[in-house]
mmCIF file of C-alpha atoms in Angstrom:
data_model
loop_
_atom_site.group_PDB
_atom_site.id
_atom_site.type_symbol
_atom_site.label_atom_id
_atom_site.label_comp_id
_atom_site.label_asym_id
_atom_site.label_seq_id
_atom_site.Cartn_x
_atom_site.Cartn_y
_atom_site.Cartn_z
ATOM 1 C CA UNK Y 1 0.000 0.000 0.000
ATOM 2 C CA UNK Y 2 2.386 2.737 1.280
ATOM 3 C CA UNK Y 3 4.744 2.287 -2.222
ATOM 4 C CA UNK Y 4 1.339 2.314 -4.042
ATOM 5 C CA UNK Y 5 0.527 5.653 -2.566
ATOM 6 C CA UNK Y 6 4.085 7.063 -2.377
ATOM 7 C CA UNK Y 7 3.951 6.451 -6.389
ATOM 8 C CA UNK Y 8 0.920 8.474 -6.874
ATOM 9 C CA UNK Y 9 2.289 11.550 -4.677
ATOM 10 C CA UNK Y 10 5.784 11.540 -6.503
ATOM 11 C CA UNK Y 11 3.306 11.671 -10.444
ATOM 12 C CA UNK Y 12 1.208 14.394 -8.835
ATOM 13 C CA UNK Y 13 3.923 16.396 -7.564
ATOM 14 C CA UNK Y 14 6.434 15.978 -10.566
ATOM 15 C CA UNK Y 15 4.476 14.712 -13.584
ATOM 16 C CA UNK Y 16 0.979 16.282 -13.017
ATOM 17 C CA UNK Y 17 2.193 19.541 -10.651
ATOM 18 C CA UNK Y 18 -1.032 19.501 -8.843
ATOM 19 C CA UNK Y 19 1.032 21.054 -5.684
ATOM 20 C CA UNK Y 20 1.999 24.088 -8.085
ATOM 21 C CA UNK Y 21 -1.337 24.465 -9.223
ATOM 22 C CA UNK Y 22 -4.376 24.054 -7.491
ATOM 23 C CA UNK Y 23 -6.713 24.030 -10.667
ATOM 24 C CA UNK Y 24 -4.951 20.166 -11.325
ATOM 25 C CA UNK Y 25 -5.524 18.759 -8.069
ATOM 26 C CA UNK Y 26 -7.784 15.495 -7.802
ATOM 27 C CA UNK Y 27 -10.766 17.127 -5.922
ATOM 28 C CA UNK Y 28 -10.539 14.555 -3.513
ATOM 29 C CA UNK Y 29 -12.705 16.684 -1.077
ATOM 30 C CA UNK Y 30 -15.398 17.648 -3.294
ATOM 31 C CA UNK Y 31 -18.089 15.057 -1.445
ATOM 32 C CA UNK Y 32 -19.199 13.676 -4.440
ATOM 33 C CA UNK Y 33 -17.595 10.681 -6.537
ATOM 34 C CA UNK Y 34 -19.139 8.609 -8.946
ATOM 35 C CA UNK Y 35 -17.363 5.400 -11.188
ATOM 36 C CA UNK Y 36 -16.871 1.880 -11.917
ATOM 37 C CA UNK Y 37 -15.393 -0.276 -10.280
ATOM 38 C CA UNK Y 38 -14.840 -4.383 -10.469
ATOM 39 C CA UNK Y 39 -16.430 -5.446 -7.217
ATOM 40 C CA UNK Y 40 -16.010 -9.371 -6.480
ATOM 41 C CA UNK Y 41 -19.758 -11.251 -6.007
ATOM 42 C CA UNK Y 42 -20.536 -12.584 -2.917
ATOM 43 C CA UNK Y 43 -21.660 -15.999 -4.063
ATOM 44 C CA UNK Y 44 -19.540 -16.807 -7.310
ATOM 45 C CA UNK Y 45 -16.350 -15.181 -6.705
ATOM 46 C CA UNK Y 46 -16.527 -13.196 -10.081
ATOM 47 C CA UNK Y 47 -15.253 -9.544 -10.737
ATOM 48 C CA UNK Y 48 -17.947 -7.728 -12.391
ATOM 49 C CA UNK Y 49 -18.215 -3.774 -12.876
ATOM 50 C CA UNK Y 50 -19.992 -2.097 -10.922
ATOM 51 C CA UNK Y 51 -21.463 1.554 -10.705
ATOM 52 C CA UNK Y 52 -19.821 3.339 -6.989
ATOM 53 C CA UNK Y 53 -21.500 7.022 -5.515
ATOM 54 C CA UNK Y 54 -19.497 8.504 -2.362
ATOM 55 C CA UNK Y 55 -21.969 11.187 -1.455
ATOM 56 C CA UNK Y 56 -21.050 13.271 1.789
ATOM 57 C CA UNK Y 57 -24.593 14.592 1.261
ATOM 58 C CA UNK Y 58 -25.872 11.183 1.783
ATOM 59 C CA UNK Y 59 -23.323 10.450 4.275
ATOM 60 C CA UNK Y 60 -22.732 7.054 2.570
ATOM 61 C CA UNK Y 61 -20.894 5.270 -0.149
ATOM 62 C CA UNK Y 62 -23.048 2.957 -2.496
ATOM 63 C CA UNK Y 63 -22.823 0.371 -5.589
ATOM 64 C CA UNK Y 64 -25.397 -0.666 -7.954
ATOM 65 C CA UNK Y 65 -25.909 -4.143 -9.708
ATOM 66 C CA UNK Y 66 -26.661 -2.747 -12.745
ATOM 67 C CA UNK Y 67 -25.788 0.531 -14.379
ATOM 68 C CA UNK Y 68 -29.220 2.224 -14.986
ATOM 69 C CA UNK Y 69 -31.200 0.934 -11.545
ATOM 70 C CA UNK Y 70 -32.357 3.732 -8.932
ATOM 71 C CA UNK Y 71 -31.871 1.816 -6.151
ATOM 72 C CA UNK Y 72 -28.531 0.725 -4.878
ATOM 73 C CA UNK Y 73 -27.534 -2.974 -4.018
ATOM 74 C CA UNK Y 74 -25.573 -1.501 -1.015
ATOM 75 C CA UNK Y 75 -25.416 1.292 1.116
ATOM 76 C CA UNK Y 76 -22.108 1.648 3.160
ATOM 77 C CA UNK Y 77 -22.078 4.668 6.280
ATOM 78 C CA UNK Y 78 -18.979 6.950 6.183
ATOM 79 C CA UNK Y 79 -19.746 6.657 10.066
ATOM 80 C CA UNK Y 80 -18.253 2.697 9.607
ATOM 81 C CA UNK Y 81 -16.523 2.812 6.624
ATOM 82 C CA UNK Y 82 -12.854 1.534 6.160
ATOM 83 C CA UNK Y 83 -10.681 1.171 3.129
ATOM 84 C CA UNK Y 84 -7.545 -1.047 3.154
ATOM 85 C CA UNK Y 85 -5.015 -2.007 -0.028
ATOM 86 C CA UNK Y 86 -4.801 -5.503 -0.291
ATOM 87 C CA UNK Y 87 -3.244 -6.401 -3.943
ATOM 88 C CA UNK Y 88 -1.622 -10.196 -2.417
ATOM 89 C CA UNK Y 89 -5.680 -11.369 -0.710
ATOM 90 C CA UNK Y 90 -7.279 -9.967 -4.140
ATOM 91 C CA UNK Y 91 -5.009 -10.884 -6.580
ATOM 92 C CA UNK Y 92 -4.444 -7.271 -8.474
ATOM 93 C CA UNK Y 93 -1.985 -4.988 -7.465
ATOM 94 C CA UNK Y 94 -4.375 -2.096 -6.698
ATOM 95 C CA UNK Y 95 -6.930 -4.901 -5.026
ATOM 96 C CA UNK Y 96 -8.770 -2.593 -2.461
ATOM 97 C CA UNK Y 97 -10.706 -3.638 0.354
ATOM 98 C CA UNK Y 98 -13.643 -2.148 1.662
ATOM 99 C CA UNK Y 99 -15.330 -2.691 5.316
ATOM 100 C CA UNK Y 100 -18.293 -1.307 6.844
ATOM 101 C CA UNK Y 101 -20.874 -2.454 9.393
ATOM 102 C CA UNK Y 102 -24.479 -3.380 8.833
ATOM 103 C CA UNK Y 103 -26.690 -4.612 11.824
ATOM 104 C CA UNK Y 104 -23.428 -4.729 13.949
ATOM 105 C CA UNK Y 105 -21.760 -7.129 12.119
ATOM 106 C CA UNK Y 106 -19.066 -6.469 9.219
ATOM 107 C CA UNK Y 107 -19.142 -6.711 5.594
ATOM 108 C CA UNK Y 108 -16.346 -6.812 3.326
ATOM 109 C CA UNK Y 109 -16.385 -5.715 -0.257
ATOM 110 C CA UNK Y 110 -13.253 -6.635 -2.457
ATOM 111 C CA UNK Y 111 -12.890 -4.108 -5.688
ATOM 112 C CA UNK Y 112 -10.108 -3.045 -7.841
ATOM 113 C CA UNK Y 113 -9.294 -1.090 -11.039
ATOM 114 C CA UNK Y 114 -6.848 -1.001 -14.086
ATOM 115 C CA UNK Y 115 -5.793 2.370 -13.195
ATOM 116 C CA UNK Y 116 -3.640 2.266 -10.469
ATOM 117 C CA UNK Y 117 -3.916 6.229 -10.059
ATOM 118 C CA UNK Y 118 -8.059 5.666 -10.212
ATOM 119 C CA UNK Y 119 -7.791 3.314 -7.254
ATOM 120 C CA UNK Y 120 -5.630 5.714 -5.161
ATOM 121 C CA UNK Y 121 -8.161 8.682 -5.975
ATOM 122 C CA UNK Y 122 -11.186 6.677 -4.594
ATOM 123 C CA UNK Y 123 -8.969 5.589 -1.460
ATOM 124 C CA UNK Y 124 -8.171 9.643 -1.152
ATOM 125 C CA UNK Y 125 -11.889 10.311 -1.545
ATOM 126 C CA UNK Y 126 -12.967 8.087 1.128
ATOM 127 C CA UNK Y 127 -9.974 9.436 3.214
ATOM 128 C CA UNK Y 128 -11.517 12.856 2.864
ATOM 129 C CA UNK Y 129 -15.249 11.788 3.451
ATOM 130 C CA UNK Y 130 -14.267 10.329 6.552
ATOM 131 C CA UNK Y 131 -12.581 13.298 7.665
ATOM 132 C CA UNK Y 132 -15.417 15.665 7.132
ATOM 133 C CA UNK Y 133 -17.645 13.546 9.343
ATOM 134 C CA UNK Y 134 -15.581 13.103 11.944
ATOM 135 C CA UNK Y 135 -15.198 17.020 11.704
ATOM 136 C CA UNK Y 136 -18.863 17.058 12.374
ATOM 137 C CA UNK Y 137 -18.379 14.532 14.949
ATOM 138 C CA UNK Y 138 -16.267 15.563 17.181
ATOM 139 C CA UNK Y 139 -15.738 19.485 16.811
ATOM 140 C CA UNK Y 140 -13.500 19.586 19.441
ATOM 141 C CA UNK Y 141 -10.742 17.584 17.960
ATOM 142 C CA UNK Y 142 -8.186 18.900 16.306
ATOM 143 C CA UNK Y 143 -6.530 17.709 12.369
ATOM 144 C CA UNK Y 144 -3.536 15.768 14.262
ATOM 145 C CA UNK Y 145 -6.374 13.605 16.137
ATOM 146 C CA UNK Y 146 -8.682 13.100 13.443
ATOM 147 C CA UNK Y 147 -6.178 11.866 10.615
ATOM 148 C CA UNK Y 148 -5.142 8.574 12.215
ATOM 149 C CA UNK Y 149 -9.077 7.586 12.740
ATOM 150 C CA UNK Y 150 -9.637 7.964 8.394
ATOM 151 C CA UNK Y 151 -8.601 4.511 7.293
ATOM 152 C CA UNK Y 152 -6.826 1.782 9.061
ATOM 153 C CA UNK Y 153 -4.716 -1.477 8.469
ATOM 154 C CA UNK Y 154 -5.788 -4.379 10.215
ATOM 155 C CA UNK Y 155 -3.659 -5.227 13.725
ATOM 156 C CA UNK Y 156 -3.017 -8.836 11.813
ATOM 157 C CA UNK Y 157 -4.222 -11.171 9.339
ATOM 158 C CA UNK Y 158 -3.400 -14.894 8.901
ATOM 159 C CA UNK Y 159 -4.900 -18.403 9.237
ATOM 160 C CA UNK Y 160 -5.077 -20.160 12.752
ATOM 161 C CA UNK Y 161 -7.656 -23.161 14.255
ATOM 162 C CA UNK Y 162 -10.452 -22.604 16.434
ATOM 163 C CA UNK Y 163 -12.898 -24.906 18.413
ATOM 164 C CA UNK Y 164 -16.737 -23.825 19.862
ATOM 165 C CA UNK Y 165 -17.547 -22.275 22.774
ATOM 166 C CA UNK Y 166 -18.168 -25.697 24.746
ATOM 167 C CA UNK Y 167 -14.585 -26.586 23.765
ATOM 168 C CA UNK Y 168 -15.611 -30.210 22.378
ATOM 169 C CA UNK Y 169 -15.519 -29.596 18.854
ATOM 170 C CA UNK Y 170 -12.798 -30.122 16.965
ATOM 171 C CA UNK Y 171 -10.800 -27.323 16.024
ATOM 172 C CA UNK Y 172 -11.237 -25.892 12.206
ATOM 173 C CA UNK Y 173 -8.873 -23.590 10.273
ATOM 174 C CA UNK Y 174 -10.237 -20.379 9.875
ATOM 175 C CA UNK Y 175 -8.650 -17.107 8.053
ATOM 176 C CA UNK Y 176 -8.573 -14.035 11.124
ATOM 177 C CA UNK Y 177 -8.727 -10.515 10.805
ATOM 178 C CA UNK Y 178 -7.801 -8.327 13.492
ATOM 179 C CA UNK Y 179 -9.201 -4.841 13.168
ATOM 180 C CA UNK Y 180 -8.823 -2.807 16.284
ATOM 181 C CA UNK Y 181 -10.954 -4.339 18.872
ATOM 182 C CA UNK Y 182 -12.807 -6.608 16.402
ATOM 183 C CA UNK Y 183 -11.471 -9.834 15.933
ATOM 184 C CA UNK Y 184 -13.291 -11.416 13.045
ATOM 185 C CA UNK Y 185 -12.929 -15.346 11.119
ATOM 186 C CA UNK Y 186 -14.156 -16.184 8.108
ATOM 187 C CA UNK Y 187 -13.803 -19.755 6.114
ATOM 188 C CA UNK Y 188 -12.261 -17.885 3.579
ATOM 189 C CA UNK Y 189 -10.153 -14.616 3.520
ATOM 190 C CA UNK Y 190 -12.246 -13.121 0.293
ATOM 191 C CA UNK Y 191 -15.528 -14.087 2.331
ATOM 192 C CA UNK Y 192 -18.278 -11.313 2.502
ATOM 193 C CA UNK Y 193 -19.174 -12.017 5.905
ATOM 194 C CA UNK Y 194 -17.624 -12.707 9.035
ATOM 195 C CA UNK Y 195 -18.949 -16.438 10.497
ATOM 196 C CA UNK Y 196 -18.662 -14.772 13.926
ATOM 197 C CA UNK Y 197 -16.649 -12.241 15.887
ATOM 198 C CA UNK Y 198 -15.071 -11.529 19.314
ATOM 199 C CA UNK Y 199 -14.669 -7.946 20.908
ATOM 200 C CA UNK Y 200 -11.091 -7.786 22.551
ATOM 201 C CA UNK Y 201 -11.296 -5.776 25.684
ATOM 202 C CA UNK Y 202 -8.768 -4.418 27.909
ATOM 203 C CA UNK Y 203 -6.822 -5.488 31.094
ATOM 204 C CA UNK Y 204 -9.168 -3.216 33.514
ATOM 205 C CA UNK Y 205 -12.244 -4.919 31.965
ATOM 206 C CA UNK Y 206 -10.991 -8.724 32.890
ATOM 207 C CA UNK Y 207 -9.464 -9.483 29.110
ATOM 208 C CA UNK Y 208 -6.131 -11.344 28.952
ATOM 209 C CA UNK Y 209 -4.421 -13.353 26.658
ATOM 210 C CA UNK Y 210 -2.237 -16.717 27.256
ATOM 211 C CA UNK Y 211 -0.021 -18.892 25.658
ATOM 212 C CA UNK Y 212 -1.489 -22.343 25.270
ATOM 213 C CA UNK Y 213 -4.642 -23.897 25.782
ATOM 214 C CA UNK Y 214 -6.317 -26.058 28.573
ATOM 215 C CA UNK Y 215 -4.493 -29.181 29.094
ATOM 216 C CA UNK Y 216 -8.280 -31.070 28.862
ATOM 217 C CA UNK Y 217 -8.525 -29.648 25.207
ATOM 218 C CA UNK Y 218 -8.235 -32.289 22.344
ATOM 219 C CA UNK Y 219 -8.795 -31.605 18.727
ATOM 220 C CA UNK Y 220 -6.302 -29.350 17.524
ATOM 221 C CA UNK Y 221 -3.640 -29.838 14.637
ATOM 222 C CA UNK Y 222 -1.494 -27.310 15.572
ATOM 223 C CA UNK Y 223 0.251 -27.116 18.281
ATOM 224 C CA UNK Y 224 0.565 -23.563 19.248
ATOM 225 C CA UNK Y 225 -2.198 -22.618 21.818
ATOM 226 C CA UNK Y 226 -3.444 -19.126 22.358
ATOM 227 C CA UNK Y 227 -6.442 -19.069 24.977
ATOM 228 C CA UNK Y 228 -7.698 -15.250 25.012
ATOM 229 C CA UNK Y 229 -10.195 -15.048 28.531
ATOM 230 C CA UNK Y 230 -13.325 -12.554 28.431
ATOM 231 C CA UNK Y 231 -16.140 -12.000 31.171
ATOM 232 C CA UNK Y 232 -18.023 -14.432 28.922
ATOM 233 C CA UNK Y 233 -15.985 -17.089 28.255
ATOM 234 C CA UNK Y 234 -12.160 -18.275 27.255
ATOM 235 C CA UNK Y 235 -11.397 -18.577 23.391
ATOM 236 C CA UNK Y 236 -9.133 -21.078 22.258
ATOM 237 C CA UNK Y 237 -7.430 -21.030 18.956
ATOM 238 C CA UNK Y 238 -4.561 -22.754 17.983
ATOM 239 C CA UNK Y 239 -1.713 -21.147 15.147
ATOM 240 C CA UNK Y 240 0.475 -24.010 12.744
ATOM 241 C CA UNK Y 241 4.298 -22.102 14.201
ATOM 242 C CA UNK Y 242 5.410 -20.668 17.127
ATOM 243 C CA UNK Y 243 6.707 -17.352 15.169
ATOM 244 C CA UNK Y 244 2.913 -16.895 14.435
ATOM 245 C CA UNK Y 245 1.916 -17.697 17.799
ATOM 246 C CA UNK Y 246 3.650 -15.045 19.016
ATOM 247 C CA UNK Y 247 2.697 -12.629 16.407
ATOM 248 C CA UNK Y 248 -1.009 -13.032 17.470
ATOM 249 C CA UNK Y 249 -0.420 -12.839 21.601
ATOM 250 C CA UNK Y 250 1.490 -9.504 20.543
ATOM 251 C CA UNK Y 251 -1.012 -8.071 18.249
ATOM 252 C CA UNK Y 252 -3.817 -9.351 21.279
ATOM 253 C CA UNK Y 253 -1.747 -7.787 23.779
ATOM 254 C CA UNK Y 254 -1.442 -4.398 22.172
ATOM 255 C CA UNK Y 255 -5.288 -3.936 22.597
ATOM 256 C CA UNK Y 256 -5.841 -5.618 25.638
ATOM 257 C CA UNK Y 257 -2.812 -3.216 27.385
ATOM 258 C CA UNK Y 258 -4.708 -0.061 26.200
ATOM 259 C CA UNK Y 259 -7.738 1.523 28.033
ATOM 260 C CA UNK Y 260 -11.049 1.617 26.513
ATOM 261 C CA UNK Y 261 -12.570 4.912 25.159
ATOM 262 C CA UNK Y 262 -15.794 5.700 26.183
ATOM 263 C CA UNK Y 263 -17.091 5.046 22.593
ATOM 264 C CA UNK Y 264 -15.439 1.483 22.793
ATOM 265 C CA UNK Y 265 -17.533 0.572 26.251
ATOM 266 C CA UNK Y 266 -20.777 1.416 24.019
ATOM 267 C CA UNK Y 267 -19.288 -0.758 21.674
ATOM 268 C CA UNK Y 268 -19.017 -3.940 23.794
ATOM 269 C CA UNK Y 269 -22.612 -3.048 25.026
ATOM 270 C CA UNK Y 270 -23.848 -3.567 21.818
ATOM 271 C CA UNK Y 271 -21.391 -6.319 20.885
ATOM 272 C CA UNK Y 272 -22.642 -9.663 20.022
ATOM 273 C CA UNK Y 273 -20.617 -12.925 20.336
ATOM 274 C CA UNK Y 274 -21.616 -14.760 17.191
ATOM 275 C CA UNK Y 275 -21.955 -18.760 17.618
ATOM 276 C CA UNK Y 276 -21.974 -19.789 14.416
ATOM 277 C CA UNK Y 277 -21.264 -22.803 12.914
ATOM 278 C CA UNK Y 278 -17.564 -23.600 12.450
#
């Protein structure tokens, strides 16, 4: 991502000279964008164009199925919305991932384009919708607080086994995205929806992480136990090396070591622990 987006500064300072003059810059805060995109389908896996709005009016960011209907197939909140490179989980080099969340729960939509310098304009426009709402949101805050909370990177990525919450089941490889507090596993990484997620806590609020699981616990095919506790109930997972192992207690320690925000607390209020199947 970062040489991606370095690339694009260095051809609009040098080749397009949209620092010297303003009338060339990408209007990147105008609230309002409207292209096509190849979006992957939910169900068959297949890239197919698709019509994108960003409307700061609207407060949202939608896609249509087709290129003339009035009603869009999604419509994704700025309030939620996240935008990620991944070209090596797409497959394209300017693959670009989308999250946002819908009843609670989030949804992931996978889209690229041709044009690397098209891709980096609609990452740029999102940047700058989000940073007109959370102008609006939080007036107090000054430019230096509200940049990091645009777009993120996810904590970590990466495959590792999990059992059920009665810890009898045997344990099933599932692809795991970390995004802040969210920790989120699907069957497979390019998977719309999560099958279930787990808030990550902090210290103060009884959340800790261990290496290892339960010497009772039987199932597993790796070897390399994690057991994360909560108020509700101890999560075992289970990683294929040691180097990952430790990756994932770090990247679970990093959040569990800092305090909650008052927005966070509402969060776990309002957090459900999804028990679906495996």
């Amino acid at each position: 991502m970062v040489r991606l987006l370095r690339e694009q500064w260095i051809r609009a300072r040098y080749e397009r000279n949209e620092f010297e003059f303003i009338e060339k810059q990408e209007p990147y805060s105008a609230g309002y964008r409207e292209g096509f995109l190849w979006k992957r389908g939910r169900d068959n896996g297949q890239f197919l164009s698709r019509k994108f709005i960003l409307s700061e009016r609207e407060g949202a960011l939608k896609y249509f199925n087709k290129q003339d209907a009035r009603d869009p197939k999604a419509v994704m909140k700025i309030e939620t919305l996240n935008a990620t490179f991944q070209p090596a989980k797409i497959g394209n080099p300017y693959g670009l991932q989308i999250t946002y969340l819908r009843d609670n729960s989030t949804r992931n939509i996978f889209v690229y384009h041709s044009d690397s310098k098209e891709m980096v304009d609609w990452f740029n426009a999102i940047r700058a919708a989000r940073f007109h709402y959370l102008q609006v949101a939080f007036p107090g805050a000054s430019d230096e607080e509200l940049v990091p909370k645009l777009t993120r990177s996810f904590m970590k990525e990466g495959f590792m086994e999990k059992t059920g919450p009665k810890h009898t089941e045997g344990f099933k490889k599932r692809w795991f995205t970390m995004d802040d507090r969210r920790l989120m596993y699907f069957k497979d990484p390019l998977d719309a929806y999560a099958r279930g997620e787990v808030f990550i806590g902090s210290k103060e609020n009884s959340y800790t992480v261990l290496p290892g699981l339960p010497p009772s616990t039987q199932g597993y095919h790796w070897n390399h136990g994690i057991t994360i506790v909560t108020p509700d109930r101890k999560f075992l997972f289970a990683c294929e090396t040691e180097a990952e192992q430790r990756d994932w207690i770090a990247a679970f320690q990093r959040v569990i070591n800092r305090p909650m925000r008052p927005q966070e607390y509402f969060g776990e209020d309002h957090f459900h622990h999804k028990n679906a199947p495996l």
